[in-house]
PDB file of C-alpha atoms and ligand atoms in Angstrom:
ATOM      1  CA  UNK A   1      -1.355  18.679   0.156  1.00 80.00           C
ATOM      2  CA  UNK A   2      -4.082  18.124  -2.176  1.00 94.00           C
ATOM      3  CA  UNK A   3      -5.029  15.217  -3.239  1.00 98.00           C
ATOM      4  CA  UNK A   4      -3.026  14.860  -7.136  1.00 98.00           C
ATOM      5  CA  UNK A   5      -5.901  12.696  -9.021  1.00 98.00           C
ATOM      6  CA  UNK A   6      -3.528  12.607 -11.315  1.00 98.00           C
ATOM      7  CA  UNK A   7      -0.874  10.383  -9.390  1.00 98.00           C
ATOM      8  CA  UNK A   8      -0.301   7.171 -10.808  1.00 98.00           C
ATOM      9  CA  UNK A   9      -2.371   4.714  -7.706  1.00 98.00           C
ATOM     10  CA  UNK A  10      -5.035   7.300  -9.021  1.00 98.00           C
ATOM     11  CA  UNK A  11      -4.968   6.509 -12.565  1.00 98.00           C
ATOM     12  CA  UNK A  12      -4.885   2.298 -11.332  1.00 98.00           C
ATOM     13  CA  UNK A  13      -7.311   2.383  -9.182  1.00 98.00           C
ATOM     14  CA  UNK A  14      -9.597   4.566 -12.233  1.00 98.00           C
ATOM     15  CA  UNK A  15      -8.496   1.556 -13.907  1.00 98.00           C
ATOM     16  CA  UNK A  16      -6.239   3.653 -16.975  1.00 98.00           C
ATOM     17  CA  UNK A  17      -2.922   1.355 -16.309  1.00 98.00           C
ATOM     18  CA  UNK A  18      -3.423  -2.142 -15.130  1.00 98.00           C
ATOM     19  CA  UNK A  19      -1.060  -3.627 -12.250  1.00 98.00           C
ATOM     20  CA  UNK A  20      -0.721  -7.180 -11.202  1.00 98.00           C
ATOM     21  CA  UNK A  21      -3.125  -7.567  -8.832  1.00 98.00           C
ATOM     22  CA  UNK A  22      -3.666  -9.399  -5.705  1.00 98.00           C
ATOM     23  CA  UNK A  23      -5.893  -8.748  -3.946  1.00 98.00           C
ATOM     24  CA  UNK A  24      -9.255  -6.159  -3.886  1.00 98.00           C
ATOM     25  CA  UNK A  25     -12.426  -5.501  -2.033  1.00 98.00           C
ATOM     26  CA  UNK A  26     -14.682  -2.280  -1.280  1.00 98.00           C
ATOM     27  CA  UNK A  27     -11.613  -0.927   1.243  1.00 98.00           C
ATOM     28  CA  UNK A  28      -7.841  -1.497   0.243  1.00 98.00           C
ATOM     29  CA  UNK A  29      -6.442  -1.998  -3.715  1.00 99.00           C
ATOM     30  CA  UNK A  30      -3.172  -3.837  -3.764  1.00 99.00           C
ATOM     31  CA  UNK A  31      -0.829  -5.199  -6.288  1.00 99.00           C
ATOM     32  CA  UNK A  32       2.669  -6.222  -6.662  1.00 99.00           C
ATOM     33  CA  UNK A  33       5.626  -3.168  -6.818  1.00 98.00           C
ATOM     34  CA  UNK A  34       6.395  -2.575  -9.991  1.00 98.00           C
ATOM     35  CA  UNK A  35      10.112  -2.384  -9.318  1.00 98.00           C
ATOM     36  CA  UNK A  36      10.613  -5.798  -6.476  1.00 98.00           C
ATOM     37  CA  UNK A  37      13.095  -4.685  -3.233  1.00 97.00           C
ATOM     38  CA  UNK A  38      12.673  -7.950  -2.180  1.00 97.00           C
ATOM     39  CA  UNK A  39      11.335 -11.306  -2.681  1.00 98.00           C
ATOM     40  CA  UNK A  40       7.818 -10.252  -2.246  1.00 98.00           C
ATOM     41  CA  UNK A  41       7.261  -6.563  -3.015  1.00 98.00           C
ATOM     42  CA  UNK A  42       3.321  -5.933  -2.688  1.00 99.00           C
ATOM     43  CA  UNK A  43       1.662  -2.618  -2.051  1.00 99.00           C
ATOM     44  CA  UNK A  44      -1.869  -1.445  -0.269  1.00 99.00           C
ATOM     45  CA  UNK A  45      -3.587   1.186  -1.216  1.00 99.00           C
ATOM     46  CA  UNK A  46      -6.928   2.679   0.405  1.00 99.00           C
ATOM     47  CA  UNK A  47      -9.455   3.002  -2.324  1.00 98.00           C
ATOM     48  CA  UNK A  48      -9.810   6.363  -0.271  1.00 98.00           C
ATOM     49  CA  UNK A  49      -8.523   9.888  -2.050  1.00 98.00           C
ATOM     50  CA  UNK A  50      -5.774  10.512   1.165  1.00 98.00           C
ATOM     51  CA  UNK A  51      -1.907  11.913   0.512  1.00 98.00           C
ATOM     52  CA  UNK A  52      -0.713   9.989   3.085  1.00 98.00           C
ATOM     53  CA  UNK A  53      -1.179   8.586   6.594  1.00 98.00           C
ATOM     54  CA  UNK A  54      -1.088  11.732   8.251  1.00 98.00           C
ATOM     55  CA  UNK A  55      -4.651  12.268   5.973  1.00 98.00           C
ATOM     56  CA  UNK A  56      -5.198   9.041   5.711  1.00 98.00           C
ATOM     57  CA  UNK A  57      -4.963   8.602  10.040  1.00 98.00           C
ATOM     58  CA  UNK A  58      -6.968  12.722  10.354  1.00 98.00           C
ATOM     59  CA  UNK A  59      -9.337  12.176   7.651  1.00 98.00           C
ATOM     60  CA  UNK A  60     -10.315   8.555   6.962  1.00 98.00           C
ATOM     61  CA  UNK A  61     -13.352   6.865   8.398  1.00 98.00           C
ATOM     62  CA  UNK A  62     -13.273   4.342  11.081  1.00 98.00           C
ATOM     63  CA  UNK A  63     -14.548   2.379   9.121  1.00 98.00           C
ATOM     64  CA  UNK A  64     -11.933   2.839   6.504  1.00 98.00           C
ATOM     65  CA  UNK A  65      -9.401   2.612   8.799  1.00 98.00           C
ATOM     66  CA  UNK A  66     -10.429  -0.796   9.646  1.00 98.00           C
ATOM     67  CA  UNK A  67     -10.517  -1.657   5.991  1.00 98.00           C
ATOM     68  CA  UNK A  68      -6.798   0.033   5.850  1.00 98.00           C
ATOM     69  CA  UNK A  69      -5.561  -2.299   7.888  1.00 98.00           C
ATOM     70  CA  UNK A  70      -7.871  -5.995   8.108  1.00 98.00           C
ATOM     71  CA  UNK A  71      -6.549  -5.343   3.812  1.00 98.00           C
ATOM     72  CA  UNK A  72      -2.741  -5.632   5.501  1.00 98.00           C
ATOM     73  CA  UNK A  73      -3.059  -9.339   6.773  1.00 98.00           C
ATOM     74  CA  UNK A  74      -6.133 -10.680   4.014  1.00 98.00           C
ATOM     75  CA  UNK A  75      -3.036  -9.831   1.786  1.00 98.00           C
ATOM     76  CA  UNK A  76      -0.424 -10.787   3.594  1.00 98.00           C
ATOM     77  CA  UNK A  77      -2.226 -14.500   4.200  1.00 98.00           C
ATOM     78  CA  UNK A  78      -2.785 -14.049   0.230  1.00 98.00           C
ATOM     79  CA  UNK A  79       0.834 -14.245   0.076  1.00 98.00           C
ATOM     80  CA  UNK A  80       1.599 -16.395   2.594  1.00 98.00           C
ATOM     81  CA  UNK A  81       3.864 -14.170   4.501  1.00 98.00           C
ATOM     82  CA  UNK A  82       1.794 -13.341   8.068  1.00 98.00           C
ATOM     83  CA  UNK A  83       2.261 -14.852  11.030  1.00 97.00           C
ATOM     84  CA  UNK A  84       0.124 -18.095  10.562  1.00 97.00           C
ATOM     85  CA  UNK A  85       0.362 -18.825   7.290  1.00 97.00           C
ATOM     86  CA  UNK A  86       4.366 -17.744   6.861  1.00 97.00           C
ATOM     87  CA  UNK A  87       7.172 -16.891   8.547  1.00 97.00           C
ATOM     88  CA  UNK A  88       6.838 -12.951   9.206  1.00 98.00           C
ATOM     89  CA  UNK A  89       7.108  -9.771   6.664  1.00 98.00           C
ATOM     90  CA  UNK A  90       7.569  -5.657   6.890  1.00 98.00           C
ATOM     91  CA  UNK A  91       4.938  -3.535   6.138  1.00 98.00           C
ATOM     92  CA  UNK A  92       6.180   0.219   5.749  1.00 98.00           C
ATOM     93  CA  UNK A  93       4.645   3.481   4.750  1.00 98.00           C
ATOM     94  CA  UNK A  94       6.857   6.319   3.640  1.00 98.00           C
ATOM     95  CA  UNK A  95       5.246   9.607   4.032  1.00 98.00           C
ATOM     96  CA  UNK A  96       5.817  12.898   2.726  1.00 98.00           C
ATOM     97  CA  UNK A  97       9.400  14.678   1.416  1.00 97.00           C
ATOM     98  CA  UNK A  98      11.339  13.159   4.449  1.00 98.00           C
ATOM     99  CA  UNK A  99       9.847   9.587   4.259  1.00 98.00           C
ATOM    100  CA  UNK A 100      10.641   8.825   0.929  1.00 98.00           C
ATOM    101  CA  UNK A 101       7.061   9.378  -0.785  1.00 98.00           C
ATOM    102  CA  UNK A 102       6.745   9.838  -4.365  1.00 98.00           C
ATOM    103  CA  UNK A 103       3.631   8.994  -4.522  1.00 98.00           C
ATOM    104  CA  UNK A 104       1.471  11.097  -3.241  1.00 98.00           C
ATOM    105  CA  UNK A 105      -1.503   8.151  -2.575  1.00 98.00           C
ATOM    106  CA  UNK A 106      -1.423   6.817   0.151  1.00 98.00           C
ATOM    107  CA  UNK A 107      -0.024   3.098   0.526  1.00 98.00           C
ATOM    108  CA  UNK A 108       1.842   0.616   3.021  1.00 99.00           C
ATOM    109  CA  UNK A 109       4.776  -1.223   1.076  1.00 98.00           C
ATOM    110  CA  UNK A 110       4.786  -5.383   2.018  1.00 98.00           C
ATOM    111  CA  UNK A 111       7.536  -6.883   2.129  1.00 98.00           C
ATOM    112  CA  UNK A 112       8.869 -10.485   2.489  1.00 98.00           C
ATOM    113  CA  UNK A 113       9.555 -14.128   2.073  1.00 98.00           C
ATOM    114  CA  UNK A 114      12.815 -14.120   2.791  1.00 98.00           C
ATOM    115  CA  UNK A 115      14.324 -12.401   5.586  1.00 97.00           C
ATOM    116  CA  UNK A 116      14.920  -8.352   5.789  1.00 97.00           C
ATOM    117  CA  UNK A 117      17.608  -8.082   7.683  1.00 92.00           C
ATOM    118  CA  UNK A 118      18.280  -4.179   9.270  1.00 93.00           C
ATOM    119  CA  UNK A 119      14.601  -1.819   8.994  1.00 89.00           C
ATOM    120  CA  UNK A 120      17.366   1.106   7.197  1.00 81.00           C
TER     121      UNK A 120
HETATM  122  P1  5GP B 201       6.848   5.281  -1.635  1.00 60.21           P
HETATM  123  O1  5GP B 201       8.141   5.905  -2.540  1.00 60.21           O
HETATM  124  O2  5GP B 201       6.261   6.656  -2.364  1.00 60.21           O
HETATM  125  O3  5GP B 201       6.670   4.953  -1.063  1.00 60.21           O
HETATM  126  O4  5GP B 201       6.592   4.794  -3.303  1.00 60.21           O
HETATM  127  C1  5GP B 201       6.370   4.263  -4.629  1.00 60.21           C
HETATM  128  C2  5GP B 201       6.498   3.024  -4.884  1.00 60.21           C
HETATM  129  O5  5GP B 201       5.229   2.663  -6.412  1.00 60.21           O
HETATM  130  C3  5GP B 201       7.274   2.484  -5.571  1.00 60.21           C
HETATM  131  O6  5GP B 201       8.459   1.289  -4.796  1.00 60.21           O
HETATM  132  C4  5GP B 201       7.566   1.716  -6.987  1.00 60.21           C
HETATM  133  O7  5GP B 201       8.302   1.055  -7.070  1.00 60.21           O
HETATM  134  C5  5GP B 201       5.685   2.135  -6.321  1.00 60.21           C
HETATM  135  N1  5GP B 201       5.697   2.229  -8.296  1.00 60.21           N
HETATM  136  C6  5GP B 201       5.490   3.319  -8.649  1.00 60.21           C
HETATM  137  N2  5GP B 201       5.248   3.298 -10.090  1.00 60.21           N
HETATM  138  C7  5GP B 201       4.539   2.038 -10.075  1.00 60.21           C
HETATM  139  C8  5GP B 201       3.376   1.340 -11.700  1.00 60.21           C
HETATM  140  O8  5GP B 201       3.319   2.642 -11.678  1.00 60.21           O
HETATM  141  N3  5GP B 201       2.231   0.600 -10.932  1.00 60.21           N
HETATM  142  C9  5GP B 201       2.710  -0.195  -9.824  1.00 60.21           C
HETATM  143  N4  5GP B 201       2.769  -1.677  -9.459  1.00 60.21           N
HETATM  144  N5  5GP B 201       4.229   0.588  -8.783  1.00 60.21           N
HETATM  145  C10 5GP B 201       4.498   1.518  -9.264  1.00 60.21           C
END
């Protein structure tokens, strides 16, 4: 799938649509999900144009990959849900049709702030 420059997260990255920002650096932007599924529900997205995790894994630079993983950890720390600042969390990426991905810009959901129960 080609990257759609008009997807909602691309618009958020360009500042055309507002978001409730949690964290930003050269590699990632993080903001709260508009429709939270758990007590804490954050999204972490890479700044580069990647449709999903497969696209990112094949096409992103090593620097971008490290930046995304470190970004997830920084956000978890900031939210007080990382292993060292809290009680843990769940990081989840939906990928394409069977994964139930709705927004075609790679994003990790971070769920936490409460016991999450079974995965599915
Ligand atoms: P997906 O199903 O693609 O993994 O998740 C997309 C997520 O993006 C959903 O949890 C949905 O609530 C969230 N979302 C969709 N549109 C917006 C928006 O405009 N702002 C924010 N903050 N989240 C959004």
